[in-house]
CSV table of C-alpha atoms in Angstrom, one decimal:
chain,number,residue,atom,x,y,z
A,1,MET,CA,-40.9,71.0,28.8
A,2,THR,CA,-38.9,69.7,25.8
A,3,THR,CA,-40.1,67.1,23.3
A,4,VAL,CA,-38.2,64.2,21.8
A,5,PRO,CA,-37.7,64.9,18.1
A,6,THR,CA,-39.6,62.4,15.9
A,7,PHE,CA,-36.5,60.8,14.4
A,8,TYR,CA,-35.3,59.9,17.9
A,9,THR,CA,-38.6,58.2,19.0
A,10,LYS,CA,-37.6,55.0,17.1
A,11,MET,CA,-34.4,54.8,19.1
A,12,LEU,CA,-36.2,55.0,22.5
A,13,PRO,CA,-36.8,51.7,24.4
A,14,SER,CA,-40.3,50.4,24.0
A,15,SER,CA,-41.0,50.8,27.7
A,16,THR,CA,-40.7,54.6,27.4
A,17,PRO,CA,-44.1,56.1,26.9
A,18,ALA,CA,-44.5,58.3,23.8
A,19,LYS,CA,-45.4,61.9,24.4
A,20,THR,CA,-49.0,62.7,23.5
A,21,ILE,CA,-49.3,66.4,24.3
A,22,LEU,CA,-48.3,68.9,21.7
A,23,ASP,CA,-45.5,71.3,22.7
A,24,TYR,CA,-45.3,74.7,21.0
A,25,GLU,CA,-41.5,74.3,21.1
A,26,GLY,CA,-41.6,71.0,19.4
A,27,VAL,CA,-41.1,70.2,15.7
A,28,TYR,CA,-43.5,67.7,14.1
A,29,PRO,CA,-43.9,66.2,10.6
A,30,CYS,CA,-46.6,67.8,8.5
A,31,PRO,CA,-49.7,65.7,8.3
A,32,VAL,CA,-50.7,67.2,4.9
A,33,CYS,CA,-47.7,67.1,2.7
A,34,ARG,CA,-45.6,64.6,4.8
A,35,HIS,CA,-42.4,66.3,3.6
A,36,GLY,CA,-42.2,69.4,5.7
A,37,GLU,CA,-42.1,70.1,9.4
A,38,ILE,CA,-44.6,72.1,11.4
A,39,THR,CA,-43.5,74.4,14.1
A,40,ALA,CA,-45.3,77.0,16.2
A,41,LEU,CA,-45.8,80.4,14.8
A,42,PHE,CA,-44.3,83.2,16.8
A,43,MET,CA,-46.6,84.6,19.5
A,44,THR,CA,-49.6,82.5,18.4
A,45,GLU,CA,-51.2,79.2,19.3
A,46,ALA,CA,-50.9,77.9,15.8
A,47,PHE,CA,-48.5,75.9,13.8
A,48,ALA,CA,-47.3,76.3,10.2
A,49,CYS,CA,-45.5,73.9,7.8
A,50,ASN,CA,-42.2,75.0,6.3
A,51,PHE,CA,-42.9,73.1,3.1
A,52,CYS,CA,-46.6,73.3,2.1
A,53,GLN,CA,-47.2,76.5,4.0
A,54,HIS,CA,-50.5,75.3,5.6
A,55,ILE,CA,-51.6,76.9,8.9
A,56,PHE,CA,-52.8,74.7,11.8
A,57,THR,CA,-54.7,75.6,15.0
A,58,SER,CA,-54.0,73.3,17.9
A,59,GLN,CA,-55.5,71.9,21.1
A,60,PRO,CA,-52.3,70.9,22.8
A,61,GLU,CA,-53.9,69.0,25.7
A,62,GLU,CA,-55.7,66.7,23.3
A,63,ALA,CA,-52.7,66.6,20.9
A,64,LEU,CA,-55.0,67.7,18.1
A,65,ILE,CA,-54.4,70.1,15.2
A,66,ARG,CA,-56.7,71.3,12.5
A,67,VAL,CA,-55.8,72.8,9.1
A,68,GLU,CA,-57.3,76.3,8.8
A,69,ASP,CA,-56.5,77.4,5.3
A,70,ASN,CA,-58.5,74.7,3.6
A,71,VAL,CA,-62.2,74.3,2.6
A,72,GLN,CA,-62.3,70.8,4.1
A,73,PRO,CA,-61.9,70.9,7.9
A,74,LEU,CA,-59.2,68.2,8.3
A,75,SER,CA,-57.9,67.3,11.8
A,76,TRP,CA,-55.2,65.0,13.1
A,77,ARG,CA,-54.2,63.7,16.5
A,78,TRP,CA,-50.6,63.2,17.5
A,79,ASN,CA,-50.0,59.8,19.1
A,80,GLY,CA,-46.3,60.4,20.0
A,81,LYS,CA,-44.9,59.0,16.7
A,82,ASN,CA,-47.1,60.1,13.9
A,83,TRP,CA,-50.4,61.8,13.0
A,84,GLN,CA,-53.7,59.9,12.9
A,85,ALA,CA,-56.6,61.5,11.0
A,86,VAL,CA,-59.7,62.4,13.0
A,87,SER,CA,-62.9,61.4,11.2
A,88,HIS,CA,-65.5,64.0,10.5
A,89,GLU,CA,-69.2,63.2,10.4
A,90,ASP,CA,-70.1,65.5,7.4
A,91,LEU,CA,-71.9,62.7,5.6
A,92,ASP,CA,-74.1,65.0,3.5
A,93,LEU,CA,-71.2,66.8,1.9
A,94,THR,CA,-69.3,63.5,1.3
A,95,LEU,CA,-72.3,62.0,-0.5
A,96,VAL,CA,-72.8,65.1,-2.7
A,97,ILE,CA,-69.1,65.1,-3.6
A,98,TRP,CA,-68.9,61.4,-4.5
A,99,GLY,CA,-72.3,61.2,-6.1
A,100,GLY,CA,-71.6,64.3,-8.2
A,101,GLY,CA,-68.2,63.0,-9.1
A,102,LEU,CA,-69.5,59.6,-10.3
A,103,ALA,CA,-72.3,61.3,-12.2
A,104,LEU,CA,-69.7,63.6,-14.0
A,105,ILE,CA,-67.7,60.5,-14.9
A,106,PHE,CA,-70.4,58.2,-16.1
A,107,LEU,CA,-73.2,60.4,-17.6
A,108,PRO,CA,-71.0,62.1,-20.3
A,109,THR,CA,-69.4,58.7,-21.1
A,110,ALA,CA,-72.8,57.1,-21.5
A,111,LEU,CA,-74.0,59.9,-23.7
A,112,VAL,CA,-71.0,59.6,-26.0
A,113,PHE,CA,-71.3,55.8,-26.0
A,114,PHE,CA,-75.0,55.8,-27.0
A,115,SER,CA,-74.4,58.5,-29.6
A,116,GLY,CA,-71.7,56.3,-31.1
A,117,LEU,CA,-74.1,53.4,-31.3
A,118,SER,CA,-76.4,55.4,-33.5
A,119,LEU,CA,-73.7,55.6,-36.2
A,120,GLY,CA,-74.6,52.2,-37.6
A,121,ASN,CA,-72.3,49.3,-38.6
A,122,ASP,CA,-69.5,51.4,-40.2
A,123,PRO,CA,-66.2,49.9,-38.9
A,124,THR,CA,-64.4,53.3,-39.0
A,125,GLY,CA,-67.3,55.0,-37.3
A,126,ASN,CA,-67.5,52.4,-34.6
A,127,PHE,CA,-63.8,52.7,-33.9
A,128,ILE,CA,-64.0,56.4,-33.6
A,129,ALA,CA,-67.1,56.1,-31.4
A,130,PHE,CA,-65.4,53.7,-29.0
A,131,ALA,CA,-62.2,55.7,-29.0
A,132,TRP,CA,-64.1,58.9,-28.3
A,133,THR,CA,-66.0,57.1,-25.5
A,134,GLY,CA,-62.8,55.9,-23.9
A,135,LEU,CA,-61.2,59.4,-24.2
A,136,THR,CA,-64.3,60.9,-22.5
A,137,PHE,CA,-64.2,58.4,-19.7
A,138,ILE,CA,-60.4,58.9,-19.1
A,139,THR,CA,-60.7,62.7,-19.3
A,140,HIS,CA,-63.6,62.9,-16.8
A,141,LEU,CA,-62.0,60.3,-14.5
A,142,THR,CA,-58.8,62.4,-14.4
A,143,LEU,CA,-60.7,65.6,-13.7
A,144,ILE,CA,-62.7,64.1,-10.9
A,145,THR,CA,-59.7,62.4,-9.4
A,146,TRP,CA,-57.9,65.8,-9.4
A,147,MET,CA,-60.8,67.5,-7.8
A,148,LEU,CA,-61.1,64.9,-5.0
A,149,ALA,CA,-57.3,65.0,-4.4
A,150,GLU,CA,-57.6,68.8,-4.1
A,151,HIS,CA,-60.6,68.6,-1.9
A,152,TYR,CA,-59.2,66.0,0.5
A,153,GLN,CA,-55.6,67.3,0.3
A,154,VAL,CA,-54.1,63.9,-0.4
A,155,SER,CA,-50.5,64.1,0.8
A,156,SER,CA,-48.9,62.7,-2.3
A,157,TYR,CA,-50.8,65.2,-4.4
A,158,VAL,CA,-50.0,68.1,-2.2
A,159,SER,CA,-46.2,67.3,-2.1
A,160,SER,CA,-46.1,66.7,-5.9
A,161,LYS,CA,-47.9,70.0,-6.5
A,162,ILE,CA,-45.4,71.8,-4.3
A,163,HIS,CA,-42.4,70.1,-6.0
A,164,VAL,CA,-43.8,71.2,-9.4
A,165,ARG,CA,-44.3,74.8,-8.2
A,166,LYS,CA,-40.7,74.9,-6.9
A,167,TRP,CA,-39.3,73.4,-10.1
A,168,LEU,CA,-41.3,76.0,-12.2
A,169,LYS,CA,-40.1,78.8,-10.0
A,170,GLN,CA,-36.4,77.7,-10.5
A,171,HIS,CA,-36.7,77.4,-14.2
A,172,LYS,CA,-38.6,80.7,-14.6
A,173,ARG,CA,-35.5,82.7,-13.7
């Protein structure tokens, strides 16, 4: 059974039903990086991306793949044209990640802000205190955003990370 390549599906008439079963001989866009293509690994029931190198296990009848080389168990379902994320009901972990992230952003910022208020009415001291508070907030927000992008494998983050790695590899020579 052959599959219709993804770039041809837009050219098909709308009455043609899209294929919703994964074929191990097919080529699909990568749901993680959205730049590479996933193809079946030789003599396995798994797929791999040629760009981000992620490994996926599959359930072809359900058109479902799951990334296996990641801490977060992410899954996608193929609808014949693109991937749709399958939601996971791991609410406890999600609450811990977001609650901890917000605490790491706002608690140090509040600590620096209230410490700056204790300096008194010195204009230079107030400016330094507010600048330090802003720098603390921006730094912690950046770190938590990076950690969330790494944890959830945001596609734009993954592809930019791979582009930077390739650029550094080329300029290292």
